């Protein structure tokens, strides 16, 4: 539980007055001190030079999203993000889930996943050894968990999530035991982004998961729980004994060091992971073992390890090798360490990625990432700087690096760097960084075989999403190859050709990382918008999300669908760059050349006044430019007019949240604005000359306000905070004159968004680090919060939006795409009565489903049936229905899967699922 405010029960007449005076002053000092701390942290944000940005050709900056999330979630007292508390929160969530089975309130909410054929970052891939056809594959997303596909080569075969409720969904690697094909090991934690603050969009790991029945059941290996980041797992078959090798590192994640225990190193197990021994030697002039970036076992059984820098910036740029993998058996090659350190510019040894030739185990390639620090802004920039080749053990010589293309081949080599050698030709090698390159001359020459810009041009064949993480040949074939990227899985059967043809294999591999979402206001509509990490903003309208769904590029930020004129849509990318659409056609924009583009923060808080067609957004930057100001854009969508407006005078940090009141007086805008230090303002007349009143409470935590939900009037507000270590939920029914904490039984975790039920004022919903939670006891002193996990994984949810017309909630998850659910207006006490009168059978169904509903009073009835893709396949509306209402619906020509049946009785909505088989 989080820390709560407790006050003395009995005090003298004078002490309360003195206490209030002191507390009021102390409140101001504490909040101002925290703002100064944030400002000092903002000054540390790396500002890349033009030269450095030229090496980052993609229009995405997830580094800044990560930094922003750090400020949103750090514990204000610890001044770091205590991600170790997520395990405690997970255990509490599991305990609550076990107790909630009898709760009609929780079980009534069932989430429907929005289908997607776009995917997110994937580092792990494995062909199932139990499928002799080679069609069954396993893939691991770094925020979306483990997935399996029984025929990944078939575009009609879907990926299936293996387990949605592991304590950790950050998958880094997977391997099968060569001596027991039913035993797999899965490593967690993404060290490649944890060490460098550039890109913290995944997380710390929780050790190694294991299955002994081919993936049906999994358990966390207890002896590995203190391994924070697993970079790789490989298994050597030593005469029938399986020797497991796990690369274990530490990292900086969200402002804190996460040290693997007992140390970094290569951990060896010969008893199926029951115990481990660290076998690598110490870094020279150190008492700490090398940190492995990559493990390679040659066909001759030699074990090689490429190193990476540790928390002390030591040990990078080194190759270690051993024939038996035991302690004190290692040879070290660090010949390029001194070459790198004596270089004029790129002088910091980074990680080393290895690839051996299956046809000749003496041929090994090594890719070197090298960094340098700009002394003016402390920005650490790295790239793939060298490729070495060994043709006999211990002898390494440089070969050329790819040079064709309009940008550097591996511009963020600490994050994206991969290689694989043709299983039948030691001189044919593929390497990847931003794109994929091929050499048939042992590295003396290269040509580019993929083009990430195809995501914008619509090119096929050569398109592979940017940032290459794994390259592997399949079935010992020179033709068949897999490439995994920030955009999922890509496959070719022509790898031996000069220009191979690649195809996406992301059917329903729904691992997208959403920041934001918006929902069409019309009842039953399946039109949604969502802003994505590295994939722009997408519009869903019934067909699975694909690149054809994109409305803009870059990193998608806040987006809106006009709730009065749903033909008007707004998308954005970072720093207040907006695009306006009408009837699905682009109308105008506020883009990079705009006067106010570049204001605000990365995924910049904003809200839209649907009545006046005015957008309001934070304008204050991390460097405190445009202090106390909002950006106001009127004239949407055809003739946007921008201006900055001053809304207060003494806030020293950016606004962290904006909400437009649905109860604004006619022709005016009333806003609620929260800050990163926990101050809350009501801003009236925002469309003209704003008038601001601070309505927060001195008991509010000094923390980031993540949302303000408006209830039945402007007097009823729910305010959430997204930091660890604070009371996250506060409630008022008098417009802010008094506030009540509503933390209840909620675990200590970030709360990112909130909603009121549109008709039941004691019900509220929140988006958290572990899914969506709700309470039906908001009016009680200590409300009980319940996770709404039916169909929604154990995943971070950044935003939830409500459609009042049919009580539909849309959730934007950061790792498992979009999901939506219908919430019933029916009160909890009479829910059972309505469910008893609503019958749907048979279930499962083959050709027909039958519906029965009995009502004693004359009612209006609306029936809607949605297929597994969310497409409306049947609808009917009846008036003055009394007695028994029945309907038989033919499913024979409809797809197989889970159908959703919505039945609205007057203004009350019931929803059930049925399986069509």
PDB file of C-alpha atoms in Angstrom, residues 41 53 153 159 300 387 450 489 492 554 604 646-647 668 738 741 762:
ATOM      1  CA  UNK A  41      16.791  16.939 -14.110  1.00  0.00           C
ATOM      2  CA  UNK A  53      20.451  13.872 -35.610  1.00  0.00           C
ATOM      3  CA  UNK A 153       4.483 -18.673 -43.008  1.00  0.00           C
ATOM      4  CA  UNK A 159      -0.137 -15.442 -33.670  1.00  0.00           C
ATOM      5  CA  UNK A 300      32.330 -27.425 -33.247  1.00  0.00           C
ATOM      6  CA  UNK A 387      33.200  -5.624 -38.423  1.00  0.00           C
ATOM      7  CA  UNK A 450      15.971  -3.849 -47.228  1.00  0.00           C
ATOM      8  CA  UNK A 489       8.739 -10.484 -37.846  1.00  0.00           C
ATOM      9  CA  UNK A 492      12.056 -14.523 -46.937  1.00  0.00           C
ATOM     10  CA  UNK A 554       6.777   9.331 -36.464  1.00  0.00           C
ATOM     11  CA  UNK A 604       2.445  16.464 -25.091  1.00  0.00           C
ATOM     12  CA  UNK A 646      -0.965  32.708 -20.239  1.00  0.00           C
ATOM     13  CA  UNK A 647      -3.034  30.744 -17.719  1.00  0.00           C
ATOM     14  CA  UNK A 668     -16.764  29.167 -23.688  1.00  0.00           C
ATOM     15  CA  UNK A 738     -12.473  19.533  -0.095  1.00  0.00           C
ATOM     16  CA  UNK A 741      -8.216  10.137  -0.896  1.00  0.00           C
ATOM     17  CA  UNK A 762     -20.088   5.393  -7.469  1.00  0.00           C
TER      18      UNK A 762
END
